[in-house]
mmCIF file of C-alpha atoms in Angstrom:
data_model
loop_
_atom_site.group_PDB
_atom_site.id
_atom_site.type_symbol
_atom_site.label_atom_id
_atom_site.label_comp_id
_atom_site.label_asym_id
_atom_site.label_seq_id
_atom_site.Cartn_x
_atom_site.Cartn_y
_atom_site.Cartn_z
ATOM 1 C CA UNK A 268 108.483 126.409 112.154
ATOM 2 C CA UNK A 269 107.901 128.391 115.287
ATOM 3 C CA UNK A 270 107.249 125.486 117.653
ATOM 4 C CA UNK A 271 109.432 122.421 118.135
ATOM 5 C CA UNK A 272 108.042 119.571 116.077
ATOM 6 C CA UNK A 273 108.881 115.909 115.944
ATOM 7 C CA UNK A 274 107.702 113.600 113.227
ATOM 8 C CA UNK A 275 106.876 109.980 113.707
ATOM 9 C CA UNK A 276 106.886 107.725 110.708
ATOM 10 C CA UNK A 277 105.267 104.333 110.861
ATOM 11 C CA UNK A 278 106.431 102.001 108.152
ATOM 12 C CA UNK A 279 103.866 99.256 107.791
ATOM 13 C CA UNK A 280 106.321 97.062 105.954
ATOM 14 C CA UNK A 281 105.554 94.608 103.230
ATOM 15 C CA UNK A 282 101.934 94.032 102.316
ATOM 16 C CA UNK A 283 100.859 90.505 101.522
ATOM 17 C CA UNK A 284 97.800 89.544 99.494
ATOM 18 C CA UNK A 285 96.374 86.381 100.912
ATOM 19 C CA UNK A 286 95.171 83.673 98.571
ATOM 20 C CA UNK A 287 93.617 80.873 100.553
ATOM 21 C CA UNK A 288 95.749 80.023 103.553
ATOM 22 C CA UNK A 289 99.119 80.914 102.016
ATOM 23 C CA UNK A 290 100.349 84.485 101.626
ATOM 24 C CA UNK A 291 101.627 85.401 98.181
ATOM 25 C CA UNK A 292 103.213 88.549 96.745
ATOM 26 C CA UNK A 293 100.928 90.652 94.578
ATOM 27 C CA UNK A 294 102.934 93.713 93.532
ATOM 28 C CA UNK A 295 101.386 94.459 90.099
ATOM 29 C CA UNK A 296 98.157 96.322 90.586
ATOM 30 C CA UNK A 297 98.540 96.428 94.357
ATOM 31 C CA UNK A 298 98.424 100.230 94.324
ATOM 32 C CA UNK A 299 94.997 100.125 92.683
ATOM 33 C CA UNK A 300 93.845 97.546 95.189
ATOM 34 C CA UNK A 301 95.052 99.609 98.149
ATOM 35 C CA UNK A 302 93.803 102.995 96.923
ATOM 36 C CA UNK A 303 91.129 102.941 99.650
ATOM 37 C CA UNK A 304 93.900 102.684 102.218
ATOM 38 C CA UNK A 305 94.596 106.388 101.820
ATOM 39 C CA UNK A 306 90.975 107.134 102.709
ATOM 40 C CA UNK A 307 91.475 105.232 105.970
ATOM 41 C CA UNK A 308 94.679 107.161 106.680
ATOM 42 C CA UNK A 309 93.014 110.499 105.836
ATOM 43 C CA UNK A 310 90.103 109.698 108.166
ATOM 44 C CA UNK A 311 92.706 109.449 110.937
ATOM 45 C CA UNK A 312 94.011 112.932 109.965
ATOM 46 C CA UNK A 313 97.419 111.458 109.145
ATOM 47 C CA UNK A 314 99.523 111.438 106.002
ATOM 48 C CA UNK A 315 100.418 108.333 104.039
ATOM 49 C CA UNK A 316 102.845 107.311 101.341
ATOM 50 C CA UNK A 317 103.120 104.095 99.347
ATOM 51 C CA UNK A 318 105.901 102.795 97.166
ATOM 52 C CA UNK A 319 105.514 99.316 95.662
ATOM 53 C CA UNK A 320 104.578 97.113 98.619
ATOM 54 C CA UNK A 321 105.660 99.530 101.403
ATOM 55 C CA UNK A 322 103.188 101.846 103.093
ATOM 56 C CA UNK A 323 104.249 104.632 105.430
ATOM 57 C CA UNK A 324 102.111 106.732 107.734
ATOM 58 C CA UNK A 325 103.303 110.063 109.114
ATOM 59 C CA UNK A 326 102.224 112.344 111.925
ATOM 60 C CA UNK A 327 103.687 115.737 112.826
ATOM 61 C CA UNK A 328 103.277 117.081 116.337
ATOM 62 C CA UNK A 329 104.957 119.332 118.902
ATOM 63 C CA UNK A 330 107.340 117.246 121.004
ATOM 64 C CA UNK A 331 105.300 117.955 124.116
ATOM 65 C CA UNK A 332 102.216 116.306 122.531
ATOM 66 C CA UNK A 333 103.945 113.025 121.660
ATOM 67 C CA UNK A 334 101.660 110.912 123.888
ATOM 68 C CA UNK A 335 98.522 112.093 122.053
ATOM 69 C CA UNK A 336 100.283 111.583 118.706
ATOM 70 C CA UNK A 337 101.206 108.018 119.644
ATOM 71 C CA UNK A 338 97.598 107.273 120.632
ATOM 72 C CA UNK A 339 96.377 108.643 117.288
ATOM 73 C CA UNK A 340 99.028 106.654 115.415
ATOM 74 C CA UNK A 341 98.154 103.430 117.261
ATOM 75 C CA UNK A 342 94.431 103.940 116.564
ATOM 76 C CA UNK A 343 95.161 104.542 112.870
ATOM 77 C CA UNK A 344 97.361 101.454 112.658
ATOM 78 C CA UNK A 345 94.537 99.379 114.144
ATOM 79 C CA UNK A 346 92.118 100.779 111.553
ATOM 80 C CA UNK A 347 94.632 100.032 108.787
ATOM 81 C CA UNK A 348 95.094 96.466 110.036
ATOM 82 C CA UNK A 349 91.300 95.986 110.154
ATOM 83 C CA UNK A 350 90.930 97.396 106.633
ATOM 84 C CA UNK A 351 93.678 95.087 105.408
ATOM 85 C CA UNK A 352 92.052 92.052 107.017
ATOM 86 C CA UNK A 353 88.702 92.942 105.411
ATOM 87 C CA UNK A 354 90.449 93.175 102.026
ATOM 88 C CA UNK A 355 92.396 89.910 102.393
ATOM 89 C CA UNK A 356 95.696 91.697 103.068
ATOM 90 C CA UNK A 357 98.050 91.133 105.959
ATOM 91 C CA UNK A 358 100.174 93.589 107.904
ATOM 92 C CA UNK A 359 103.727 92.253 108.274
ATOM 93 C CA UNK A 360 104.508 93.396 111.817
ATOM 94 C CA UNK A 361 108.037 91.944 111.804
ATOM 95 C CA UNK A 362 109.109 94.634 109.336
ATOM 96 C CA UNK A 363 107.356 97.471 111.125
ATOM 97 C CA UNK A 364 109.577 100.384 112.142
ATOM 98 C CA UNK A 365 108.888 103.647 113.943
ATOM 99 C CA UNK A 366 111.213 106.629 114.163
ATOM 100 C CA UNK A 367 110.883 110.107 115.634
ATOM 101 C CA UNK A 368 112.485 112.839 113.522
ATOM 102 C CA UNK A 369 113.598 116.196 114.941
ATOM 103 C CA UNK A 370 116.487 117.956 116.590
ATOM 104 C CA UNK A 371 118.380 116.199 119.378
ATOM 105 C CA UNK A 372 116.592 118.375 121.965
ATOM 106 C CA UNK A 373 113.150 117.668 120.477
ATOM 107 C CA UNK A 374 113.665 113.907 120.252
ATOM 108 C CA UNK A 375 114.913 113.833 123.864
ATOM 109 C CA UNK A 376 111.541 115.234 124.985
ATOM 110 C CA UNK A 377 109.872 112.033 123.775
ATOM 111 C CA UNK A 378 109.924 109.809 126.849
ATOM 112 C CA UNK A 379 108.088 106.790 125.459
ATOM 113 C CA UNK A 380 110.324 104.309 123.647
ATOM 114 C CA UNK A 381 107.738 101.919 122.179
ATOM 115 C CA UNK A 382 104.300 101.906 120.611
ATOM 116 C CA UNK A 383 102.002 99.249 122.010
ATOM 117 C CA UNK A 384 99.585 97.697 119.547
ATOM 118 C CA UNK A 385 97.084 94.895 120.249
ATOM 119 C CA UNK A 386 99.264 92.277 118.503
ATOM 120 C CA UNK A 387 102.762 93.709 118.959
ATOM 121 C CA UNK A 388 104.957 96.217 120.705
ATOM 122 C CA UNK A 389 107.110 98.209 118.302
ATOM 123 C CA UNK A 390 110.262 99.780 119.716
ATOM 124 C CA UNK A 391 111.260 103.177 118.348
ATOM 125 C CA UNK A 392 114.331 102.937 116.141
ATOM 126 C CA UNK A 393 117.369 105.212 116.160
ATOM 127 C CA UNK A 394 117.767 104.505 112.432
ATOM 128 C CA UNK A 395 115.503 103.064 109.764
ATOM 129 C CA UNK A 396 116.152 102.000 106.190
ATOM 130 C CA UNK A 397 113.787 103.636 103.716
ATOM 131 C CA UNK A 398 114.146 102.566 100.070
ATOM 132 C CA UNK A 399 117.841 101.833 100.562
ATOM 133 C CA UNK A 400 118.626 105.036 102.480
ATOM 134 C CA UNK A 401 119.539 104.793 106.168
ATOM 135 C CA UNK A 402 117.801 107.606 108.047
ATOM 136 C CA UNK A 403 118.596 108.656 111.601
ATOM 137 C CA UNK A 404 116.345 110.678 113.893
ATOM 138 C CA UNK A 405 118.120 113.960 113.073
ATOM 139 C CA UNK A 406 118.496 113.276 109.329
ATOM 140 C CA UNK A 407 122.275 113.732 109.437
ATOM 141 C CA UNK A 408 122.820 110.934 106.880
ATOM 142 C CA UNK A 409 125.936 109.877 108.871
ATOM 143 C CA UNK A 410 124.758 106.269 109.171
ATOM 144 C CA UNK A 411 123.895 106.133 105.469
ATOM 145 C CA UNK A 412 127.308 107.496 104.473
ATOM 146 C CA UNK A 413 129.054 105.002 106.774
ATOM 147 C CA UNK A 414 127.057 102.078 105.336
ATOM 148 C CA UNK A 415 127.703 103.241 101.778
ATOM 149 C CA UNK A 416 131.438 103.609 102.476
ATOM 150 C CA UNK A 417 131.592 100.092 103.969
ATOM 151 C CA UNK A 418 129.854 98.703 100.910
ATOM 152 C CA UNK A 419 132.174 100.537 98.502
ATOM 153 C CA UNK A 420 135.320 99.395 100.316
ATOM 154 C CA UNK A 421 134.029 95.829 100.370
ATOM 155 C CA UNK A 422 133.534 95.862 96.600
ATOM 156 C CA UNK A 423 136.938 97.456 96.020
ATOM 157 C CA UNK A 424 138.550 94.681 98.072
ATOM 158 C CA UNK A 425 136.618 92.113 96.033
ATOM 159 C CA UNK A 426 137.956 93.661 92.813
ATOM 160 C CA UNK A 427 141.518 93.418 94.133
ATOM 161 C CA UNK A 428 141.140 89.660 94.459
ATOM 162 C CA UNK A 429 140.371 89.273 90.739
ATOM 163 C CA UNK A 430 142.821 91.921 89.508
ATOM 164 C CA UNK A 431 145.364 89.326 88.413
ATOM 165 C CA UNK A 432 142.741 87.604 86.256
ATOM 166 C CA UNK A 433 142.137 90.732 84.201
ATOM 167 C CA UNK A 434 144.145 91.329 81.039
ATOM 168 C CA UNK A 435 145.898 94.616 80.580
ATOM 169 C CA UNK A 436 145.277 96.362 77.270
ATOM 170 C CA UNK A 437 148.079 98.547 75.925
#
């Protein structure tokens, strides 16, 4: 690309289908139920992605236009929340994450550190977990590799503790 671009991803988090006053999971068929959600996102001129019960909204903008992009993102999130409420769904704001993606220089041009919504203020994250992969703002995968290494070493240490219980075959 010829101009510096940063990407902001808004992960809506888990979607709940309300039945009466209690929220209950409704994964099967949820994608059919939320198909209209992409129309709402498209009307905002943004891009969306859904996997199971997670919905993500993306916007791409030059780093210098980040304030306008944040306003557009906030307006779209409000429209999504209204659509969800009208369709007996609930936005889980506790699991909401926002990250700017770009080079170190591009991300440093973004001065605002939080997105203010009517019901919550969402701080921008340095890393987010997306379908088990830890992403950082420059997509270096360093945090993911470190987390994966920690997990592997933990499991290797766990195997050492049961090594004596295993029978050797000759």
